[in-house]
PDB file of C-alpha atoms in Angstrom:
ATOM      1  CA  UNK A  93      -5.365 -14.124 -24.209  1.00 91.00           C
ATOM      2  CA  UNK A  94      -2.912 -15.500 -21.132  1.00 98.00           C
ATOM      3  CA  UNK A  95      -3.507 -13.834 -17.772  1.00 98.00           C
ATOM      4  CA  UNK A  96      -0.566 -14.144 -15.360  1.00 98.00           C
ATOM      5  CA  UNK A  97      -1.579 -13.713 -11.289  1.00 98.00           C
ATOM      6  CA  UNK A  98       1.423 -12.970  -9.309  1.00 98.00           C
ATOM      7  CA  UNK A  99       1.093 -14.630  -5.562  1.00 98.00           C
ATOM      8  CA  UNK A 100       3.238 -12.857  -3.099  1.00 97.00           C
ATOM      9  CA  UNK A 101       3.434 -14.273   0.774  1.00 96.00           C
ATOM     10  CA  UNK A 102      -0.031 -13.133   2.161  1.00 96.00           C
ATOM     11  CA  UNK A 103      -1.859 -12.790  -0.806  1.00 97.00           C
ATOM     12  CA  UNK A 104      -5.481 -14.266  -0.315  1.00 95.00           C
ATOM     13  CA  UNK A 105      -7.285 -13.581  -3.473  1.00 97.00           C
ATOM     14  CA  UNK A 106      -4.830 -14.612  -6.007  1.00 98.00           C
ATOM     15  CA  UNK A 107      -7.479 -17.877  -6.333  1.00 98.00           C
ATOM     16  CA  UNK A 108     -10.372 -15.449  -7.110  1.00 98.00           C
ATOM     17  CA  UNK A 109      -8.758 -13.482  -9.613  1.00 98.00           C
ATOM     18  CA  UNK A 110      -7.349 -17.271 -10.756  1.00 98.00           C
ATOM     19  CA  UNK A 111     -10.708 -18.618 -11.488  1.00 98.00           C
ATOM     20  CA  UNK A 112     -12.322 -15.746 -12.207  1.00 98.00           C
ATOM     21  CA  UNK A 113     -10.131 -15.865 -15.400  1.00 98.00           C
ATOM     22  CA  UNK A 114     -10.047 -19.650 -15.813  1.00 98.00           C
ATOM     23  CA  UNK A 115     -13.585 -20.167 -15.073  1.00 98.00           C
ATOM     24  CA  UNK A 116     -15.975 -17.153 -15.488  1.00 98.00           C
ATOM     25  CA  UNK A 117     -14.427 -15.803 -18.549  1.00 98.00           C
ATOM     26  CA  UNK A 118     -12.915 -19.034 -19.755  1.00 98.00           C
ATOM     27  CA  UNK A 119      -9.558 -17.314 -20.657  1.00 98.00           C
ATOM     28  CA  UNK A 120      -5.769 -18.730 -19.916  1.00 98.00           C
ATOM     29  CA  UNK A 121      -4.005 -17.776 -17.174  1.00 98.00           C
ATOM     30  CA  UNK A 122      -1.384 -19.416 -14.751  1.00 97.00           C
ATOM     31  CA  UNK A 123       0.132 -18.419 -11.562  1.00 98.00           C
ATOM     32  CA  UNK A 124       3.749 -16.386 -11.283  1.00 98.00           C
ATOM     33  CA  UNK A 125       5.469 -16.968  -8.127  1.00 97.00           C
ATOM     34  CA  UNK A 126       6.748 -13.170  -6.195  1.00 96.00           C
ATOM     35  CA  UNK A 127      10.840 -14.767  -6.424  1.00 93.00           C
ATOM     36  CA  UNK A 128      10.649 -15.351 -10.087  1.00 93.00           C
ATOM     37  CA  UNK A 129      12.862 -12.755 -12.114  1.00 91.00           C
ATOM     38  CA  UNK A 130      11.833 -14.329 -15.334  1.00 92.00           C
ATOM     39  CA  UNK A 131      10.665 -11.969 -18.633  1.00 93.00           C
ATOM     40  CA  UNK A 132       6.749 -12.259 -18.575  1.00 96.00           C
ATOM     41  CA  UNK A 133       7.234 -13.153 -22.480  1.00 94.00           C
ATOM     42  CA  UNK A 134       3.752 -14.710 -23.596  1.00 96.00           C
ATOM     43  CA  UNK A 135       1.396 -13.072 -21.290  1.00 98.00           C
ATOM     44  CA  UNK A 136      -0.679 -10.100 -22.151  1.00 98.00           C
ATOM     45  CA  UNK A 137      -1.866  -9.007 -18.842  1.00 98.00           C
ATOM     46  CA  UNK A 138      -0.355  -9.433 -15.430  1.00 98.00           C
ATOM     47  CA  UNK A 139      -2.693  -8.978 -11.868  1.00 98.00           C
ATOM     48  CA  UNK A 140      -1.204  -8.188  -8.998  1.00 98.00           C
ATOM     49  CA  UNK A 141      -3.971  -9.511  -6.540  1.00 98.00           C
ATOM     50  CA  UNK A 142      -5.273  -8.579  -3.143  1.00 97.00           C
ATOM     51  CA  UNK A 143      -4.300 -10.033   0.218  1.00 96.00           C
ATOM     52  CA  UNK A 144      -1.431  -8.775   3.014  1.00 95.00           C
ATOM     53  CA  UNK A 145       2.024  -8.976   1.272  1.00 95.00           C
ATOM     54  CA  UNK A 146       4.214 -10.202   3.637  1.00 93.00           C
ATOM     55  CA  UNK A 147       2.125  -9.346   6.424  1.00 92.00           C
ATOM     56  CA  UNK A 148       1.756  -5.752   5.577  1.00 88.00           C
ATOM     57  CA  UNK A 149       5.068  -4.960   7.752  1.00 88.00           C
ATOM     58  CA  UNK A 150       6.286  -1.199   7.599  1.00 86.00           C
ATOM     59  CA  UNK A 151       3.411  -0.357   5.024  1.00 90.00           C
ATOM     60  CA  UNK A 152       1.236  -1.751   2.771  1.00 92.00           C
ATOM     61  CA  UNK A 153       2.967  -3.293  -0.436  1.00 94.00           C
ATOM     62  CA  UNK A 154       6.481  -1.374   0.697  1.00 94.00           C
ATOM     63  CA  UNK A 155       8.337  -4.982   0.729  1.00 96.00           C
ATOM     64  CA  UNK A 156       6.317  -7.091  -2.000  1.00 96.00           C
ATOM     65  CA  UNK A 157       7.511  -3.598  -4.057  1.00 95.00           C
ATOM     66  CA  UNK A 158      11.419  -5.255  -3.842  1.00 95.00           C
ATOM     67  CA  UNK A 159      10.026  -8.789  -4.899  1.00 96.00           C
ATOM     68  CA  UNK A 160      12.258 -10.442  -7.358  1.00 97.00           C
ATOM     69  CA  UNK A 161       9.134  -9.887  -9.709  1.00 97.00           C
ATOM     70  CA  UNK A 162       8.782  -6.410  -9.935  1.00 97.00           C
ATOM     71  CA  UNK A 163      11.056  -5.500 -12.172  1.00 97.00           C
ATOM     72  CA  UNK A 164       9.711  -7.745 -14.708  1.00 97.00           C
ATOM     73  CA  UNK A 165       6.458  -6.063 -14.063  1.00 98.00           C
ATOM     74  CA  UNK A 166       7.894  -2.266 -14.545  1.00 98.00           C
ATOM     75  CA  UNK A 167       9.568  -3.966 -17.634  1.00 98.00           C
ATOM     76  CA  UNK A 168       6.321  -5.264 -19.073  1.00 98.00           C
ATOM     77  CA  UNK A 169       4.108  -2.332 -18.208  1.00 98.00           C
ATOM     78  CA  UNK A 170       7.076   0.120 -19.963  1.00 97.00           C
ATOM     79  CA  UNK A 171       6.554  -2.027 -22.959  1.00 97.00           C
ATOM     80  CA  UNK A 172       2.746  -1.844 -22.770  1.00 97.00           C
ATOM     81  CA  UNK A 173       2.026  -4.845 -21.237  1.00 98.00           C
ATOM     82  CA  UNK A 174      -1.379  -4.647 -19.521  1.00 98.00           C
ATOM     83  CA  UNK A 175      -1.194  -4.527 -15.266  1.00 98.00           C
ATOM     84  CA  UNK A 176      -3.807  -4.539 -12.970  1.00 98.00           C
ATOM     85  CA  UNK A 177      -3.340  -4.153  -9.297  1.00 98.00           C
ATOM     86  CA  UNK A 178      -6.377  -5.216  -7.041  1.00 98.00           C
ATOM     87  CA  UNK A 179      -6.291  -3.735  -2.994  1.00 98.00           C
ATOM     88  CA  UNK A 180      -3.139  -5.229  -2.031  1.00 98.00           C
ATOM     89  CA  UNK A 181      -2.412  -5.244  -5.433  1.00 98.00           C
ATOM     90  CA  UNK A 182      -2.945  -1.252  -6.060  1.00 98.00           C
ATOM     91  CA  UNK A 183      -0.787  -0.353  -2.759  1.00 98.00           C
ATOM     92  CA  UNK A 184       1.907  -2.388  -4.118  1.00 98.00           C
ATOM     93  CA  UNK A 185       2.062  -0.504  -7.922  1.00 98.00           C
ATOM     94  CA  UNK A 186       1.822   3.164  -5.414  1.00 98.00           C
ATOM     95  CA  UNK A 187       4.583   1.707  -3.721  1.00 97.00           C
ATOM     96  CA  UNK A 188       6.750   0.447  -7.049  1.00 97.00           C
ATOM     97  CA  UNK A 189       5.834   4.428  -8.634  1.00 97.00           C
ATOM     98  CA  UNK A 190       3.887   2.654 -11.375  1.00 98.00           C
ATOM     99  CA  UNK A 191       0.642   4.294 -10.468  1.00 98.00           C
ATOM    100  CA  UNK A 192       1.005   7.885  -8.779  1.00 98.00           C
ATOM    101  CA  UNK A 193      -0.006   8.949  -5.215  1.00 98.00           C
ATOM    102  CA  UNK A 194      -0.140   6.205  -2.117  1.00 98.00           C
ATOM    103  CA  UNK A 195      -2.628   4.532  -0.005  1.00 98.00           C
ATOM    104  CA  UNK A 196      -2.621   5.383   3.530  1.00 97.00           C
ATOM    105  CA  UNK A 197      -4.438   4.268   6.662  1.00 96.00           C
ATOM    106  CA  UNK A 198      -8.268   4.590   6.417  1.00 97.00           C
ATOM    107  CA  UNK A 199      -9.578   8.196   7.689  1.00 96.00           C
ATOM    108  CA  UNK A 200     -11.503   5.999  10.229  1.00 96.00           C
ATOM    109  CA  UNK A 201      -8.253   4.109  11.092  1.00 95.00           C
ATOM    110  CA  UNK A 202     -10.745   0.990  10.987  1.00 96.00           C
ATOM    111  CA  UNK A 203     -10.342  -2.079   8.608  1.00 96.00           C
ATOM    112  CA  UNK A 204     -13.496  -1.621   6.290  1.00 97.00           C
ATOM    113  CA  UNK A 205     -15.324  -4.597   5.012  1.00 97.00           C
ATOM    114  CA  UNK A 206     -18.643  -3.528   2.719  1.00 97.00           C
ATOM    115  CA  UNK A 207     -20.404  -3.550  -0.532  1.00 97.00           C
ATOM    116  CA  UNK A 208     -19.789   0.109  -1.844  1.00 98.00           C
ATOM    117  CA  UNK A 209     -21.135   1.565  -4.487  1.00 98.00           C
ATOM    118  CA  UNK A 210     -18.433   3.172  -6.888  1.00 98.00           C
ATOM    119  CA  UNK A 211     -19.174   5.113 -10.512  1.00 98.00           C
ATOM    120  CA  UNK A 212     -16.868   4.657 -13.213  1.00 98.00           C
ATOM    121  CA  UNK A 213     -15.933   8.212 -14.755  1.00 98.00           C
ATOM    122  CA  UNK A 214     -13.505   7.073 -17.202  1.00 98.00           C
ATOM    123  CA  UNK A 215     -14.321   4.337 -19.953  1.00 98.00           C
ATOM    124  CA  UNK A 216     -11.754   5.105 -22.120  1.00 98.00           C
ATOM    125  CA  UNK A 217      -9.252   2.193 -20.980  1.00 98.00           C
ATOM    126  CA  UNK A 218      -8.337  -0.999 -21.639  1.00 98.00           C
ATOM    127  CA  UNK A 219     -10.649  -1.937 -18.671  1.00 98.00           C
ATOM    128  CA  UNK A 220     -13.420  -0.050 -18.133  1.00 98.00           C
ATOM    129  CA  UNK A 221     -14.380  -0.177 -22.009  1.00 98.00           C
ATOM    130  CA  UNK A 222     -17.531  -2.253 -21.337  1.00 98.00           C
ATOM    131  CA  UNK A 223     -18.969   0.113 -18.818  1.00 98.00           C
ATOM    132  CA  UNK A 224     -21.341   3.239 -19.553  1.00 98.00           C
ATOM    133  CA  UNK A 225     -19.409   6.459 -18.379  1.00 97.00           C
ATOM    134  CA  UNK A 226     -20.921   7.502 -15.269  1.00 98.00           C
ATOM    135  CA  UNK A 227     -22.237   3.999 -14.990  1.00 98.00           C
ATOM    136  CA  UNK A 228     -22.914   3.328 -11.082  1.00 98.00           C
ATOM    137  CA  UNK A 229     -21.975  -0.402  -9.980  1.00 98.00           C
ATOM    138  CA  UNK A 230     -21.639  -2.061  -6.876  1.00 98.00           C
ATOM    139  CA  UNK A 231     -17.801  -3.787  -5.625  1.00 98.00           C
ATOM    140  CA  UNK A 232     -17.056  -4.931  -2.422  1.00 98.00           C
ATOM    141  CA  UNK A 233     -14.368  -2.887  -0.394  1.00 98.00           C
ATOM    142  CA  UNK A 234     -12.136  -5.131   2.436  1.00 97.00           C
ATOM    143  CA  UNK A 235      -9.330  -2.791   3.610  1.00 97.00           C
ATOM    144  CA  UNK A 236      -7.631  -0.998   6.459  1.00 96.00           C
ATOM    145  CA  UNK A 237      -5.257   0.992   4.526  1.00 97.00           C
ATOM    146  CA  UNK A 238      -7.259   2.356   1.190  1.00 97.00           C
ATOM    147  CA  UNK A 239      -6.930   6.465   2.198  1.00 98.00           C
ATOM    148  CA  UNK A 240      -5.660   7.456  -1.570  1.00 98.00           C
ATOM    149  CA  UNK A 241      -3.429  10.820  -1.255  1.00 98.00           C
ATOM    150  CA  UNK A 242      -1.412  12.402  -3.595  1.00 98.00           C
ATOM    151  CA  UNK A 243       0.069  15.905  -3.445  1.00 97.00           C
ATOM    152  CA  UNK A 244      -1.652  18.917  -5.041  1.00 97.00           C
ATOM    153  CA  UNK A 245       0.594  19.148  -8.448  1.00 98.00           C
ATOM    154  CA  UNK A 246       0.693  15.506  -8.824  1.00 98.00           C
ATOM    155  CA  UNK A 247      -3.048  15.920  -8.651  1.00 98.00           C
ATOM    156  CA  UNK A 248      -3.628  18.702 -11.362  1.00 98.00           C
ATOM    157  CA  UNK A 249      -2.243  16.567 -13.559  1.00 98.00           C
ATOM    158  CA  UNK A 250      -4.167  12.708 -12.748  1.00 98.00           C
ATOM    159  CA  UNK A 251      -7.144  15.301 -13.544  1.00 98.00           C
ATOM    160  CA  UNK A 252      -6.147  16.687 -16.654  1.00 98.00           C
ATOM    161  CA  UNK A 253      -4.863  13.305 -18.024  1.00 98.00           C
ATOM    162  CA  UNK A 254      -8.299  11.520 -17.312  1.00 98.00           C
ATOM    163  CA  UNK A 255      -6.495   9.104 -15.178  1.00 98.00           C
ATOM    164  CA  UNK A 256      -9.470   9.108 -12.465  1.00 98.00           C
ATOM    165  CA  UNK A 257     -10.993   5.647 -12.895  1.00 98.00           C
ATOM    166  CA  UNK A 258     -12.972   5.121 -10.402  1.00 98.00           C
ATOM    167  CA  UNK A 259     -15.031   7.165  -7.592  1.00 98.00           C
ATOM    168  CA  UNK A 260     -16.398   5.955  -4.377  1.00 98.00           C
ATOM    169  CA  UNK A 261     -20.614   7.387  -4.590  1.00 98.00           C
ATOM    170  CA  UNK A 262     -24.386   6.278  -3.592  1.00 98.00           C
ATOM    171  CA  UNK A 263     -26.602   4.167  -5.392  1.00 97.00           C
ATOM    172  CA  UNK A 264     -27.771   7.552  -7.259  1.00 98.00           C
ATOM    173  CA  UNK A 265     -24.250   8.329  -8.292  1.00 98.00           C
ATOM    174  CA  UNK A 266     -23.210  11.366  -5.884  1.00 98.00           C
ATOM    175  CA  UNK A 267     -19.891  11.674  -5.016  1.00 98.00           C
ATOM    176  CA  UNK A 268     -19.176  13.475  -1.908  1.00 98.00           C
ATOM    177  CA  UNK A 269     -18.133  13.296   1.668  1.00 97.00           C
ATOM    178  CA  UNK A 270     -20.732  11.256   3.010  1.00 97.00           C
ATOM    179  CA  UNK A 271     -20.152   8.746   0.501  1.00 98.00           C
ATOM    180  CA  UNK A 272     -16.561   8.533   1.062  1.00 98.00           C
ATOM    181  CA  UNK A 273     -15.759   5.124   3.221  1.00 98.00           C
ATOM    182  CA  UNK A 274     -12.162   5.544   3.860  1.00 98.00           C
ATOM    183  CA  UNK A 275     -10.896   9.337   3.253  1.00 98.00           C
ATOM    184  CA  UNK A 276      -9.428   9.290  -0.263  1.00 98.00           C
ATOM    185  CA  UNK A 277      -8.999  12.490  -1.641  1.00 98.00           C
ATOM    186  CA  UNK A 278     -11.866  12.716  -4.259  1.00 98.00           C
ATOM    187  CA  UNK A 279     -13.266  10.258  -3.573  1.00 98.00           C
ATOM    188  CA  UNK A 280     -11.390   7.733  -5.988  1.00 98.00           C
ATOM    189  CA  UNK A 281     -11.429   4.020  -5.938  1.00 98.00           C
ATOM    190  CA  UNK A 282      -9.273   3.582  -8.329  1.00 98.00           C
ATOM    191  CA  UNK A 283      -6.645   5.318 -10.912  1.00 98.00           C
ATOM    192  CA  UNK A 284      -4.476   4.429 -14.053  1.00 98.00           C
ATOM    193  CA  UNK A 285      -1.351   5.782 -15.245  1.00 98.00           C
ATOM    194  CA  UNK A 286      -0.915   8.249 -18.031  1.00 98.00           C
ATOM    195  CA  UNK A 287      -0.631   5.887 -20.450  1.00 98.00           C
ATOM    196  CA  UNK A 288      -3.537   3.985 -19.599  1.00 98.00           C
ATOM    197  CA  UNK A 289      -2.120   0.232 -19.139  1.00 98.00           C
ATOM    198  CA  UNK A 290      -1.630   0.469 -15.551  1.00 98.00           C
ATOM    199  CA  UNK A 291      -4.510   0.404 -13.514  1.00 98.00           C
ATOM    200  CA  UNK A 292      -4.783   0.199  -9.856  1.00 98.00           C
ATOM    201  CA  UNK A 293      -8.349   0.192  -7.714  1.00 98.00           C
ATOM    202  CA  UNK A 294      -9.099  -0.321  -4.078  1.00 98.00           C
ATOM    203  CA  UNK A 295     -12.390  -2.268  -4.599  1.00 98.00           C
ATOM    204  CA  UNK A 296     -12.629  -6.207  -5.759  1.00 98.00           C
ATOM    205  CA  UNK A 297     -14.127  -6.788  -9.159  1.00 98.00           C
ATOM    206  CA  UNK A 298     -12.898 -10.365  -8.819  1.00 98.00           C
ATOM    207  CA  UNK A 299     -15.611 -11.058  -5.811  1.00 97.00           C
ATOM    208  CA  UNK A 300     -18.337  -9.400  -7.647  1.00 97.00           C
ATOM    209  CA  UNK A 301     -18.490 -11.633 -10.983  1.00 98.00           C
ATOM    210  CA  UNK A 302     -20.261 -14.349 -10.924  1.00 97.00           C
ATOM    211  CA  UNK A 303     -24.368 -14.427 -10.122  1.00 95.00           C
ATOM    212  CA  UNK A 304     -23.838 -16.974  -7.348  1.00 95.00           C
ATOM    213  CA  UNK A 305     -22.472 -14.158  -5.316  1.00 93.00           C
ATOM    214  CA  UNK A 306     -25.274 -11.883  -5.651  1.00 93.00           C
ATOM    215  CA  UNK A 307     -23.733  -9.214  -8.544  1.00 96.00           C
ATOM    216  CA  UNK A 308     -21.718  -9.068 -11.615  1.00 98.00           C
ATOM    217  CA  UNK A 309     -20.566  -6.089 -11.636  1.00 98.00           C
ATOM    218  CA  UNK A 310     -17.019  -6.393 -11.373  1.00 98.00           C
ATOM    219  CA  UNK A 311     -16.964  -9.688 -14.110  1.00 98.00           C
ATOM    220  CA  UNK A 312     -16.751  -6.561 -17.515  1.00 98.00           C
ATOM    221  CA  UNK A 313     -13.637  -5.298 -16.059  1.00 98.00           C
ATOM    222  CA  UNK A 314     -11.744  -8.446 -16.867  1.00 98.00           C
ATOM    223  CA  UNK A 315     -14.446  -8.770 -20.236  1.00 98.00           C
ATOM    224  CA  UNK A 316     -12.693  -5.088 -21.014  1.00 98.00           C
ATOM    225  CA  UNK A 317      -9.717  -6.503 -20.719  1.00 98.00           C
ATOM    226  CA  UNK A 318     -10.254  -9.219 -23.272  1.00 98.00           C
ATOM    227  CA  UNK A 319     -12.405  -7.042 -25.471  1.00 98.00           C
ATOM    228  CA  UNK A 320      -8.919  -4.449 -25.750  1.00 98.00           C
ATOM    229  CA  UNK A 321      -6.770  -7.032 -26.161  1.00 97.00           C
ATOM    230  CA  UNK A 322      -8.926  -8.224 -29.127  1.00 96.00           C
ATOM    231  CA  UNK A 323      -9.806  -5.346 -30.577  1.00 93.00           C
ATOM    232  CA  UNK A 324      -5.667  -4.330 -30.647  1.00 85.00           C
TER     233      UNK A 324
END
């Protein structure tokens, strides 16, 4: 399997995701630089990390979406190609009309920095396959503009095509209000698009994977990952 981690100007956790994929899960992967406009030939899933794309001017992820890259990305994800946008990453495929909907400031209007609690609804993608549906685990959240909105028709139909991911909740699981940290309309953390190859979530698997730093959670969405890729 080759993992490709495009760095934009800003990104700061383009190293996580790097050795969370070199050394956690021991799989290839190499960095693609935000000016390339070469095919992504070889790889067979592309992460668009989180961090501040050039600075997060005019809105988050609305100039890394004109990067030289990004139409290589579209390209690969149109041919099936698996892409996973992290934070930073997530605003960015909003922005590039990969994933529906967009990220907006946080309801508090606060940057938010926690562990937060988030169930996964939807196992039935390329990587989420490893979890339990309904399964309750436990990613850090580090954002100021995470708000997901989308309008109501565009809704309807994220519902009926399963592409609800992810959903902020308590350690028991309920989604509501209360356990809501930045607004997003039903609570979700994180989405995919229809065709389930896309994937975009607010919270950071890549900083929850290893045992040093206190919880694994996050380390079988990139084991999902491999564990599609295989089993295609």
């Amino acid at each position: 399997m080759k993992f490709g981690v495009v760095v934009f100007p800003g990104s700061n956790c383009d190293s996580d995701c790097f050795h969370v994929i070199k050394d956690v899960i021991n799989e290839d992967v190499e960095y693609i630089w935000h000016d390339s406009d070469e095919k992504l030939t070889g790889f067979d899933c592309i992460i668009l990390p989180g961090g501040f794309s050039y600075g997060d001017y005019l809105r988050a992820g609305a100039i890394a979406r004109f990067s030289k890259i990004m139409p290589r990305i579209e390209e690969f994800a149109q041919n099936g190609g698996l892409v996973i946008g992290i934070c930073n990453g997530f605003q960015i495929l909003t922005e590039s009309h990969l994933l529906p909907g967009a990220l907006i400031r946080n309801k508090n209007l606060k940057f938010i920095c926690s562990d937060q609690y988030v169930k996964v609804v939807n196992t039935n993608t390329p990587f989420t396959n490893l979890y339990k549906e309904g399964e309750v685990i436990n990613l850090p959240i580090a954002h100021g503009e995470g708000n997901y909105v989308v309008d109501e028709e565009t809704l309807k139909q994220i519902i009926q095509n399963q592409q609800i991911v992810l959903q902020y909740c308590d350690k028991y699981g309920n989604v509501n209000d209360e356990t809501n940290p930045n607004g997003s309309i039903l609570n979700i953390a994180g989405i995919c698009n229809k065709e389930k190859n896309v994937f975009g979530l607010m919270p950071h698997p890549e900083r929850s994977s290893e045992k040093i730093l206190g919880c694994e959670d996050g380390k079988r969405v990139f084991l999902s990952i491999v564990n599609y890729l295989k089993s295609r």
